[in-house]
XYZ file of C-alpha atoms in Angstrom:
390
model
C -7.960 -3.252 21.522
C -9.319 -3.503 17.985
C -10.368 -0.427 15.999
C -12.955 -0.097 13.262
C -12.093 0.509 9.625
C -15.350 2.198 8.681
C -14.627 2.837 5.008
C -11.951 2.660 2.326
C -11.022 4.781 -0.655
C -8.583 3.167 -3.088
C -6.986 3.679 -6.495
C -4.208 1.695 -8.182
C -3.597 -0.266 -11.383
C -6.499 -2.579 -10.457
C -9.131 0.154 -10.589
C -10.262 3.497 -9.228
C -12.775 2.427 -6.584
C -13.613 -0.456 -4.262
C -15.694 -2.481 -6.706
C -13.269 -2.268 -9.645
C -10.235 -3.088 -7.485
C -11.924 -6.123 -5.953
C -13.318 -7.350 -9.274
C -9.866 -7.278 -10.856
C -7.997 -8.836 -7.956
C -10.315 -11.865 -7.684
C -10.962 -12.338 -11.406
C -9.478 -15.584 -12.769
C -8.840 -13.797 -16.086
C -6.761 -10.921 -14.668
C -3.146 -10.973 -15.797
C -0.186 -8.658 -15.116
C -0.086 -7.499 -18.733
C -3.634 -6.135 -18.378
C -2.655 -4.012 -15.358
C 0.917 -2.868 -16.027
C 2.196 -0.637 -18.818
C 5.448 0.006 -20.680
C 6.947 3.423 -19.921
C 9.757 5.111 -21.810
C 9.573 8.460 -20.010
C 10.882 7.392 -16.608
C 14.187 5.914 -17.733
C 17.514 7.722 -17.376
C 19.239 5.041 -19.439
C 18.584 3.054 -22.602
C 16.450 0.620 -20.654
C 12.668 1.032 -20.394
C 10.402 -0.324 -17.688
C 7.093 -1.995 -17.018
C 5.379 0.075 -14.337
C 2.028 0.194 -12.575
C 0.680 3.554 -13.747
C -2.815 4.722 -12.838
C -4.575 5.424 -16.147
C -7.833 6.911 -14.844
C -8.348 10.703 -14.861
C -7.481 12.311 -11.527
C -9.148 15.301 -9.848
C -7.755 18.756 -10.433
C -6.222 20.670 -7.526
C -6.591 24.440 -7.720
C -4.333 25.312 -4.769
C -0.893 25.511 -6.360
C 0.997 24.572 -3.204
C -0.877 21.247 -3.089
C -0.889 20.509 -6.822
C 1.071 17.249 -7.183
C 0.185 13.892 -8.691
C 0.645 12.359 -5.245
C -2.058 14.627 -3.851
C -4.301 13.983 -6.855
C -4.145 10.263 -6.119
C -4.939 10.646 -2.427
C -7.695 13.179 -3.160
C -9.309 10.619 -5.462
C -9.257 8.130 -2.582
C -10.630 10.731 -0.138
C -13.536 11.645 -2.419
C -14.711 8.021 -2.311
C -15.113 8.158 1.472
C -15.939 11.828 1.932
C -19.681 11.396 2.572
C -19.105 8.644 5.114
C -16.362 10.683 6.771
C -18.664 13.706 7.075
C -21.400 11.540 8.561
C -19.066 9.842 11.060
C -17.291 13.043 12.092
C -20.222 15.473 12.198
C -20.306 15.502 16.010
C -16.551 15.023 16.509
C -14.350 17.937 17.576
C -11.951 18.670 14.651
C -9.153 18.679 17.236
C -9.948 14.985 17.790
C -9.626 14.096 14.083
C -6.110 12.972 13.150
C -4.411 12.251 9.817
C -1.484 9.852 9.362
C -0.158 9.061 5.900
C 2.646 6.813 4.692
C 4.654 7.764 1.621
C 8.128 7.352 0.201
C 7.988 9.668 -2.823
C 5.563 12.411 -1.777
C 5.785 15.092 -4.491
C 9.240 14.223 -5.782
C 7.940 14.011 -9.358
C 7.077 17.727 -9.133
C 10.592 18.403 -7.867
C 12.052 16.486 -10.812
C 9.981 18.515 -13.289
C 10.942 21.778 -11.554
C 14.627 20.886 -11.679
C 14.395 20.298 -15.438
C 12.903 23.788 -15.821
C 15.716 25.171 -13.663
C 18.349 23.575 -15.899
C 16.590 24.800 -19.051
C 15.823 28.378 -18.020
C 17.816 29.143 -14.904
C 14.899 29.339 -12.486
C 12.230 27.216 -10.886
C 8.697 27.516 -12.321
C 6.305 29.821 -10.452
C 3.991 26.972 -9.471
C 6.723 24.947 -7.723
C 6.694 24.856 -3.929
C 9.449 23.018 -2.097
C 6.872 21.883 0.476
C 5.321 19.669 -2.225
C 8.214 17.261 -1.707
C 8.006 17.094 2.089
C 7.071 13.703 3.499
C 4.207 15.138 5.541
C 2.685 16.812 2.457
C -0.015 14.132 1.847
C -1.110 14.271 5.503
C -1.282 18.074 5.409
C -3.370 17.952 2.232
C -5.860 15.419 3.594
C -6.154 17.464 6.810
C -6.857 20.516 4.626
C -9.594 18.680 2.690
C -11.173 17.136 5.781
C -10.916 20.114 8.128
C -8.987 17.914 10.553
C -7.240 19.894 13.292
C -5.773 17.063 15.349
C -2.448 15.243 15.147
C -1.222 14.918 11.577
C 2.056 13.627 10.214
C 3.703 11.505 7.567
C 5.604 8.253 7.978
C 8.361 7.229 5.594
C 9.922 3.834 6.294
C 10.136 2.799 2.632
C 7.820 -0.105 1.774
C 6.349 -0.442 5.284
C 5.360 3.249 5.491
C 1.588 2.974 5.237
C 1.444 -0.236 7.260
C 3.138 1.813 9.976
C 0.580 4.581 9.392
C -2.271 2.207 10.256
C -0.425 0.972 13.353
C 0.238 4.551 14.455
C -3.394 5.515 13.874
C -4.516 2.608 16.053
C -2.093 3.712 18.763
C -3.493 7.276 18.681
C -7.012 6.009 19.305
C -5.853 3.623 22.027
C -4.000 6.466 23.766
C -7.124 8.669 23.512
C -5.429 11.303 21.352
C -8.076 10.972 18.627
C -11.576 9.664 18.009
C -11.337 9.438 14.209
C -8.196 8.989 12.112
C -7.859 9.261 8.357
C -4.945 6.944 7.642
C -3.343 5.202 4.689
C -0.678 5.721 2.089
C 0.116 7.166 -1.317
C 3.006 7.095 -3.758
C 3.327 8.286 -7.343
C 5.727 7.271 -10.077
C 8.924 9.267 -10.439
C 12.321 8.842 -12.036
C 14.159 8.655 -8.733
C 12.507 5.449 -7.548
C 12.404 3.688 -10.918
C 16.057 4.347 -11.676
C 17.139 3.963 -8.064
C 15.716 0.446 -7.815
C 17.195 -0.321 -11.224
C 20.614 0.722 -9.897
C 20.093 -1.818 -7.107
C 19.359 -4.439 -9.804
C 15.909 -4.897 -8.249
C 13.593 -4.089 -11.179
C 12.077 -6.872 -13.269
C 12.915 -7.011 -16.955
C 9.280 -7.764 -17.730
C 6.564 -8.611 -15.183
C 6.989 -9.103 -11.452
C 6.644 -12.828 -10.564
C 6.499 -13.228 -6.782
C 7.798 -16.580 -5.472
C 8.445 -17.842 -9.028
C 11.641 -19.628 -9.987
C 12.310 -17.089 -12.752
C 11.564 -13.997 -10.621
C 13.970 -11.133 -11.230
C 12.583 -8.099 -9.427
C 9.767 -5.614 -8.963
C 7.581 -3.376 -11.130
C 7.488 0.105 -9.574
C 3.919 1.389 -9.325
C 1.706 4.110 -7.902
C -1.565 4.279 -6.020
C -3.342 5.348 -2.851
C -5.536 3.886 -0.128
C -7.253 5.818 2.651
C -9.205 4.424 5.622
C -11.588 5.994 8.116
C -10.504 4.513 11.442
C -12.747 4.823 14.503
C -12.810 3.438 18.023
C -16.173 1.787 17.270
C -16.161 -1.728 15.853
C -17.260 -2.044 12.238
C -17.869 -4.647 9.549
C -14.083 -4.877 9.122
C -11.660 -4.089 11.936
C -7.940 -3.759 12.479
C -7.589 -6.415 15.154
C -3.856 -6.276 15.714
C -0.500 -5.291 14.374
C 3.156 -6.020 14.895
C 6.405 -4.315 13.982
C 10.065 -5.238 14.186
C 13.425 -4.014 12.951
C 16.130 -6.441 11.862
C 18.871 -3.866 11.237
C 20.472 -6.734 9.325
C 21.397 -4.981 6.063
C 20.541 -1.692 4.385
C 18.589 -3.387 1.575
C 18.637 -7.179 2.013
C 16.290 -9.008 4.419
C 17.534 -11.196 7.256
C 17.536 -14.618 5.511
C 15.873 -16.725 8.200
C 12.951 -14.306 8.547
C 13.451 -13.686 12.263
C 12.159 -10.111 12.130
C 9.264 -10.966 9.838
C 8.211 -13.793 12.148
C 8.416 -11.480 15.163
C 6.124 -8.909 13.486
C 3.578 -11.560 12.510
C 3.635 -13.136 15.969
C 3.060 -9.731 17.585
C 0.126 -9.070 15.254
C -1.448 -12.447 16.037
C -0.936 -11.986 19.759
C -2.484 -8.517 19.721
C -5.441 -9.879 17.738
C -5.740 -12.780 20.210
C -5.567 -15.288 17.352
C -3.504 -18.355 16.594
C -1.796 -18.820 13.243
C -4.269 -21.587 12.350
C -7.175 -19.110 12.593
C -5.862 -16.910 9.762
C -7.797 -17.549 6.531
C -5.567 -15.677 4.052
C -2.154 -13.998 3.987
C -1.390 -11.163 1.608
C 2.370 -11.578 1.355
C 4.813 -8.729 0.836
C 5.973 -10.868 -2.108
C 8.103 -8.429 -4.081
C 9.375 -10.853 -6.707
C 12.998 -10.282 -5.689
C 15.144 -13.339 -4.993
C 16.018 -12.603 -1.379
C 12.697 -11.206 -0.138
C 10.620 -14.110 -1.435
C 13.035 -16.726 -0.101
C 12.966 -15.088 3.337
C 9.212 -14.552 3.422
C 8.326 -18.074 2.293
C 10.565 -19.419 5.070
C 8.909 -17.137 7.643
C 5.390 -18.033 6.479
C 6.168 -21.748 6.513
C 7.496 -21.425 10.062
C 4.254 -19.882 11.305
C 1.552 -21.274 9.021
C 3.020 -24.367 7.401
C 1.131 -25.234 4.214
C -2.314 -24.686 5.733
C -3.157 -21.043 4.967
C -3.715 -19.627 1.433
C -1.072 -17.062 0.468
C -0.702 -14.736 -2.499
C 1.164 -11.610 -3.488
C -1.053 -9.101 -5.275
C 2.033 -7.161 -6.413
C 1.932 -9.306 -9.556
C -1.096 -7.175 -10.521
C -0.620 -3.894 -8.676
C 3.130 -3.589 -9.047
C 5.050 -2.394 -5.989
C 3.578 0.889 -4.772
C 6.390 1.347 -2.232
C 5.169 3.647 0.568
C 1.537 3.008 -0.391
C 1.867 -0.789 -0.539
C 0.962 -1.495 3.085
C -2.295 0.467 2.885
C -3.272 -0.793 -0.580
C -2.702 -4.416 0.413
C -4.520 -3.924 3.732
C -7.233 -2.378 1.564
C -7.371 -5.510 -0.579
C -7.784 -7.564 2.604
C -10.532 -5.149 3.727
C -12.337 -5.728 0.422
C -11.985 -9.507 0.654
C -13.555 -9.425 4.127
C -16.302 -6.951 3.247
C -19.811 -7.285 1.877
C -18.347 -6.452 -1.533
C -17.039 -10.050 -1.675
C -20.154 -12.133 -0.885
C -18.708 -15.357 -2.318
C -15.542 -14.985 -0.203
C -13.199 -15.420 -3.141
C -9.426 -15.048 -2.819
C -6.915 -13.602 -5.305
C -5.225 -15.882 -7.815
C -1.493 -16.298 -7.340
C 0.403 -16.125 -10.652
C 3.488 -17.905 -11.899
C 5.256 -21.214 -11.581
C 6.304 -21.520 -7.941
C 9.995 -21.824 -7.134
C 10.557 -25.253 -5.504
C 12.451 -23.492 -2.714
C 9.264 -21.525 -1.904
C 6.699 -24.319 -2.288
C 6.504 -25.162 1.420
C 3.546 -22.763 1.740
C 0.082 -22.973 0.135
C -0.681 -20.488 -2.625
C -4.147 -19.113 -3.260
C -5.869 -20.188 -6.454
C -8.773 -17.751 -6.343
C -11.301 -20.238 -5.063
C -14.250 -19.368 -2.815
C -13.736 -19.999 0.892
C -16.030 -21.685 3.379
C -14.703 -19.212 5.927
C -13.023 -15.885 5.321
C -12.920 -14.029 8.610
C -9.280 -13.127 9.319
C -6.577 -11.842 6.956
C -2.943 -11.009 7.632
C -1.065 -8.480 5.487
C 2.742 -8.210 5.452
C 4.894 -5.202 4.565
C 8.689 -5.451 4.760
C 11.095 -2.620 4.018
C 14.754 -1.688 3.660
C 16.732 -2.048 6.851
C 14.526 -4.912 8.000
C 11.625 -2.607 8.903
C 8.761 -5.120 9.181
C 5.027 -4.648 9.699
C 2.202 -7.194 9.887
C -1.496 -6.321 10.201
C -4.437 -8.559 11.080
C -7.840 -7.536 9.748
C -11.057 -9.323 10.598
C -14.823 -9.247 10.945
């Protein structure tokens, strides 16, 4: 069963709405250095980092218990779709409106700031609530804004979190637990993730270069994407999804791509499509040595060199728990009326010869752009693949 993705709200380094995000991602003049920024405040060592920080002003939140940057980001996304949500849900019982959000940081940045105040003055600030850090906090906040009274929860499976949120939302509708689901993902920059990935030697020294010979890691980033999912078919639909778990290693992917292939095959089967019918793949493409080697092998196994592939993390940075939803959102935009010339993103960097057995997108217009596949792979071999289509 496919489900409709009636609307999308999105904010990341590419822009703060649908049109600006799409314009940047398909522009032949976009470059990582125009989207990423140098940050000296997040480092706990002498090293500084290039990160994907949202520069646009964010909405204020008056309720102190909800006042985190994470919630500001997801509120910005919600405000873009609020009118459509109100129209779609006006005759829907609030008990039949669900909220599922993926995140890996939630409000940890607020916890970091509160801890600094504790060390300085011996007590937490009055406006700090421990609940701000809970992984279900974004889902609770969206439910509060939307008046949703149905199932609501957060998913945190690292970089596949919001891909899993979309799969779970689809399952709720299929099981008749909800008629409308607000689903997506959000993550905000914080010291824990930037320095944690640096400790794993996974952060790039300059810009992320997915599938490039000189790739050396990721650029941590922030952003949010929020969909209105309904049981009615729309202009863009979630046709299928697949998930697998390698349990191969706590942080390294299974080298042959067995789990990634299984997730993609499940997604294709659920969408009732063959690999040759996919018109574009948005790769997980982190820019780390092991992920890109594994993913290029998995993609070559399924698609050969016949389907255009790119990793938009070269422009967005890696938004961790929000990545699955943001990259599904990019696919949604490519398939939507906002992209009348059916252009694809440009893939950046000189391709590593060990990864050149797949075809990389060069931003050209397509004769047919009807089906997109989006990959999200996480620590522990937690893999998700989504198929979106018209």
